[in-house]
CSV table of C-alpha atoms in Angstrom, one decimal:
chain,number,residue,atom,x,y,z
X,174,ASP,CA,33.5,64.3,21.3
X,175,GLY,CA,33.9,64.1,25.1
X,176,GLY,CA,36.7,66.0,26.7
X,177,ILE,CA,38.0,68.8,28.9
X,178,THR,CA,38.0,72.4,27.7
X,179,GLN,CA,40.3,75.0,29.4
X,180,SER,CA,40.0,78.7,28.6
X,181,PRO,CA,41.6,80.9,27.8
X,182,LYS,CA,44.8,79.4,26.4
X,183,TYR,CA,46.8,82.4,27.3
X,184,LEU,CA,46.1,84.8,30.2
X,185,PHE,CA,47.9,87.9,31.5
X,186,ARG,CA,47.5,89.2,35.0
X,187,LYS,CA,48.4,92.6,36.4
X,188,GLU,CA,49.9,92.9,39.8
X,189,GLY,CA,47.3,92.8,42.6
X,190,GLN,CA,44.6,91.3,40.3
X,191,ASN,CA,42.6,88.2,40.7
X,192,VAL,CA,42.1,86.0,37.5
X,193,THR,CA,39.9,83.0,37.0
X,194,LEU,CA,40.8,80.1,34.8
X,195,SER,CA,37.9,78.1,33.3
X,196,CYS,CA,37.7,74.3,33.1
X,197,GLU,CA,34.7,72.4,31.7
X,198,GLN,CA,34.3,68.7,31.1
X,199,ASN,CA,31.6,66.7,29.4
X,200,LEU,CA,32.9,63.3,30.4
X,201,ASN,CA,30.4,62.9,33.3
X,202,HIS,CA,33.4,62.5,35.6
X,203,ASP,CA,32.9,63.1,39.3
X,204,ALA,CA,36.5,64.1,40.2
X,205,MET,CA,38.3,67.1,38.9
X,206,TYR,CA,41.8,68.5,39.6
X,207,TRP,CA,44.0,71.5,39.1
X,208,TYR,CA,47.7,71.3,38.6
X,209,ARG,CA,50.5,73.8,38.2
X,210,GLN,CA,53.4,73.1,36.0
X,211,ASP,CA,56.6,75.2,36.0
X,212,PRO,CA,59.2,75.1,33.2
X,213,GLY,CA,61.1,71.8,33.2
X,214,GLN,CA,59.2,70.5,36.2
X,215,GLY,CA,56.5,68.0,37.0
X,216,LEU,CA,53.0,68.6,38.0
X,217,ARG,CA,52.0,69.9,41.5
X,218,LEU,CA,48.4,69.5,42.7
X,219,ILE,CA,46.6,72.7,43.7
X,220,TYR,CA,43.1,71.6,44.5
X,221,TYR,CA,40.9,68.7,43.7
X,222,SER,CA,37.2,67.9,44.0
X,223,GLN,CA,35.7,64.4,44.2
X,224,ILE,CA,32.1,65.5,44.1
X,225,VAL,CA,29.9,68.6,43.5
X,226,ASN,CA,30.1,71.2,46.3
X,227,ASP,CA,33.1,69.6,47.9
X,228,PHE,CA,36.9,70.2,47.3
X,229,GLN,CA,40.2,69.7,49.1
X,230,LYS,CA,43.5,71.4,49.1
X,231,GLY,CA,46.4,69.9,47.3
X,232,ASP,CA,50.0,70.4,47.9
X,233,ILE,CA,50.2,74.1,46.9
X,234,ALA,CA,46.8,75.6,47.6
X,235,GLU,CA,48.0,78.9,49.1
X,236,GLY,CA,47.0,81.9,46.9
X,237,TYR,CA,44.4,79.9,44.9
X,238,SER,CA,40.7,79.2,45.3
X,239,VAL,CA,38.2,77.0,43.6
X,240,SER,CA,34.4,76.2,43.4
X,241,ARG,CA,32.5,73.2,42.3
X,242,GLU,CA,28.9,74.3,41.9
X,243,LYS,CA,28.3,72.0,38.9
X,244,LYS,CA,29.6,68.6,38.1
X,245,GLU,CA,31.0,69.7,34.7
X,246,SER,CA,32.8,72.9,35.9
X,247,PHE,CA,35.7,73.5,38.2
X,248,PRO,CA,37.1,77.1,37.9
X,249,LEU,CA,40.3,78.1,39.5
X,250,THR,CA,40.9,81.6,40.8
X,251,VAL,CA,44.5,82.8,41.1
X,252,THR,CA,44.4,85.5,43.8
X,253,SER,CA,46.7,88.4,44.4
X,254,ALA,CA,48.0,86.5,47.3
X,255,GLN,CA,49.8,84.2,44.9
X,256,LYS,CA,53.1,86.0,44.5
X,257,ASN,CA,54.5,83.9,41.7
X,258,PRO,CA,51.6,82.9,39.5
X,259,THR,CA,53.5,82.6,36.2
X,260,ALA,CA,53.0,79.0,35.2
X,261,PHE,CA,51.2,76.5,33.0
X,262,TYR,CA,47.9,75.4,34.6
X,263,LEU,CA,46.4,72.1,33.8
X,264,CYS,CA,42.9,70.8,34.6
X,265,ALA,CA,42.0,67.1,34.7
X,266,SER,CA,39.1,64.9,35.5
X,267,SER,CA,38.5,61.2,36.3
X,268,ARG,CA,35.8,58.8,37.4
X,269,ASP,CA,35.5,59.0,41.1
X,270,HIS,CA,37.1,55.9,42.3
X,271,SER,CA,40.6,54.9,42.8
X,272,ASN,CA,43.0,53.7,40.1
X,273,GLN,CA,41.4,55.5,37.3
X,274,PRO,CA,43.4,57.5,34.8
X,275,GLN,CA,43.0,61.3,34.6
X,276,HIS,CA,42.0,63.1,31.4
X,277,PHE,CA,43.6,66.5,30.8
X,278,GLY,CA,42.8,69.7,29.2
X,279,ASP,CA,45.2,71.6,26.9
X,280,GLY,CA,46.2,74.0,29.7
X,281,THR,CA,46.2,77.8,30.3
X,282,ARG,CA,49.5,79.7,30.3
X,283,LEU,CA,49.3,82.5,32.9
X,284,SER,CA,51.8,85.4,32.7
X,285,ILE,CA,52.3,88.6,34.8
X,286,LEU,CA,52.3,91.9,33.0
G,1120,GLY,CA,53.6,58.4,51.4
G,1121,ASP,CA,53.3,57.2,47.8
G,1122,SER,CA,56.0,58.5,45.4
G,1123,VAL,CA,57.3,58.0,41.9
G,1124,THR,CA,60.9,58.4,40.8
G,1125,GLN,CA,61.8,58.5,37.1
G,1126,MET,CA,65.1,59.1,35.3
G,1127,GLU,CA,66.1,62.7,34.8
G,1128,GLY,CA,66.4,64.0,31.3
G,1129,PRO,CA,66.9,65.3,28.9
G,1130,VAL,CA,67.3,62.1,26.9
G,1131,THR,CA,68.5,62.6,23.3
G,1132,LEU,CA,68.5,59.7,20.8
G,1133,SER,CA,68.8,59.2,17.1
G,1134,GLU,CA,65.8,58.1,15.1
G,1135,GLU,CA,65.2,54.3,15.2
G,1136,ALA,CA,67.2,53.9,18.4
G,1137,PHE,CA,65.9,51.8,21.3
G,1138,LEU,CA,64.3,53.8,24.2
G,1139,THR,CA,64.2,53.0,27.9
G,1140,ILE,CA,62.9,55.5,30.5
G,1141,ASN,CA,63.2,54.2,34.0
G,1142,CYS,CA,60.5,54.5,36.6
G,1143,THR,CA,60.3,53.2,40.1
G,1144,TYR,CA,57.6,53.7,42.7
G,1145,THR,CA,56.9,53.5,46.4
G,1146,ALA,CA,53.3,52.7,47.4
G,1147,THR,CA,51.4,50.6,49.9
G,1148,GLY,CA,49.2,47.8,48.5
G,1149,TYR,CA,48.6,47.5,44.7
G,1150,PRO,CA,48.6,50.8,42.9
G,1151,SER,CA,47.7,51.3,39.3
G,1152,LEU,CA,50.6,52.6,37.1
G,1153,PHE,CA,50.5,55.0,34.2
G,1154,TRP,CA,52.7,56.6,31.6
G,1155,TYR,CA,51.5,60.0,30.3
G,1156,VAL,CA,53.0,62.0,27.4
G,1157,GLN,CA,53.0,65.8,27.0
G,1158,TYR,CA,53.7,67.4,23.6
G,1159,PRO,CA,54.9,71.0,23.6
G,1160,GLY,CA,52.2,73.5,24.7
G,1161,GLU,CA,49.6,70.8,25.3
G,1162,GLY,CA,48.2,68.9,28.3
G,1163,LEU,CA,49.0,65.4,29.2
G,1164,GLN,CA,47.7,62.4,27.3
G,1165,LEU,CA,47.4,58.9,28.8
G,1166,LEU,CA,49.9,56.7,26.9
G,1167,LEU,CA,49.4,53.4,28.6
G,1168,LYS,CA,48.5,51.8,31.9
G,1169,ALA,CA,48.7,48.7,34.0
G,1170,THR,CA,46.6,47.8,37.0
G,1171,LYS,CA,48.1,44.7,38.5
G,1172,ALA,CA,51.5,43.0,38.8
G,1173,ASP,CA,52.9,41.5,35.6
G,1174,ASP,CA,50.4,43.4,33.4
G,1175,LYS,CA,52.0,44.9,30.3
G,1176,GLY,CA,50.6,48.2,29.0
G,1177,SER,CA,51.2,49.0,25.4
G,1178,ASN,CA,50.2,51.7,22.9
G,1179,LYS,CA,51.8,53.3,19.8
G,1180,GLY,CA,54.8,50.9,20.0
G,1181,PHE,CA,55.5,51.8,23.6
G,1182,GLU,CA,55.4,49.2,26.3
G,1183,ALA,CA,55.8,49.0,30.1
G,1184,THR,CA,55.5,46.0,32.4
G,1185,TYR,CA,54.3,46.3,36.0
G,1186,ARG,CA,57.1,44.7,38.1
G,1187,LYS,CA,56.0,44.3,41.7
G,1188,GLU,CA,59.2,42.6,42.8
G,1189,THR,CA,61.3,45.5,41.7
G,1190,THR,CA,58.6,48.2,42.1
G,1191,SER,CA,59.3,49.4,38.6
G,1192,PHE,CA,57.4,50.4,35.4
G,1193,HIS,CA,60.0,51.2,32.8
G,1194,LEU,CA,58.9,52.6,29.5
G,1195,GLU,CA,60.4,51.1,26.3
G,1196,LYS,CA,60.1,51.5,22.6
G,1197,GLY,CA,62.0,49.5,20.1
G,1198,SER,CA,62.5,52.2,17.4
G,1199,VAL,CA,61.8,55.8,18.2
G,1200,GLN,CA,60.7,58.4,15.7
G,1201,VAL,CA,61.1,62.2,15.6
G,1202,SER,CA,57.4,62.5,16.4
G,1203,ASP,CA,58.0,60.8,19.8
G,1204,SER,CA,59.9,63.9,21.0
G,1205,ALA,CA,57.9,65.0,24.1
G,1206,VAL,CA,58.0,64.9,27.9
G,1207,TYR,CA,57.0,61.6,29.5
G,1208,PHE,CA,55.5,61.2,33.0
G,1209,CYS,CA,55.3,58.1,35.1
G,1210,ALA,CA,52.5,58.1,37.6
G,1211,LEU,CA,50.6,56.0,40.1
G,1212,SER,CA,47.2,55.9,41.7
G,1213,GLY,CA,47.3,54.0,44.9
G,1214,GLU,CA,45.1,52.9,47.8
G,1215,SER,CA,46.5,55.6,50.0
G,1216,SER,CA,46.2,58.4,47.6
G,1217,ALA,CA,42.4,58.5,47.3
G,1218,SER,CA,41.5,59.5,43.8
G,1219,LYS,CA,44.7,61.5,43.3
G,1220,ILE,CA,47.5,60.5,41.0
G,1221,ILE,CA,51.1,60.9,42.0
G,1222,PHE,CA,53.3,62.0,39.1
G,1223,GLY,CA,57.0,61.7,38.6
G,1224,SER,CA,59.0,64.8,37.6
G,1225,GLY,CA,58.9,64.0,33.9
G,1226,THR,CA,61.6,63.0,31.4
G,1227,ARG,CA,62.2,65.1,28.3
G,1228,LEU,CA,62.9,63.1,25.2
G,1229,SER,CA,64.4,64.5,22.0
G,1230,ILE,CA,64.8,62.5,18.9
G,1231,ARG,CA,67.3,63.5,16.2
G,1232,PRO,CA,66.5,62.8,12.5
């Protein structure tokens, strides 16, 4: 079955530590996205990538970094500069042209120890 | 810029009640419109979509009609079930948003047995 796999499902970070969230898709989609969701709120776009080796900042990129070395992979690093990282992180992908729906993974819940 | 406004929740209904969740949008040109559903602890799933004016998207008993004249895409279901309890997001993908999708803030729906 084609889909998006996020790992791990739960992740804990110590103060001052960088952590990397994995996102892999086998849908052959060109575009991939990272969102942050806080309790009771909607989705906020962190970074997105429309093609391999290229990515753009979303609305809340500060304290995060990404890479897109392979079409199927779009890992997100939450750096120590992100002072409030506790949230639910969602990865999504879509075909790379406008008006296409996005397909989502099941999310990673990040908490601070 | 493009934006989506949906009714605030939570919405609580009894089983078999009629459901309406309002959604209006602001966008240039002719965006595609979507409803996504998020069950507890999971990612978002595409529920239905409409790509042009007067289109009706439908799935699992839910319906929404793309109304260009009122810039609306209200979600309706004639008889809700307990299993419909979730958070519902209205979203658009427009000409000015590249391949990004703009999400509303979400509406939490709870169905009482």
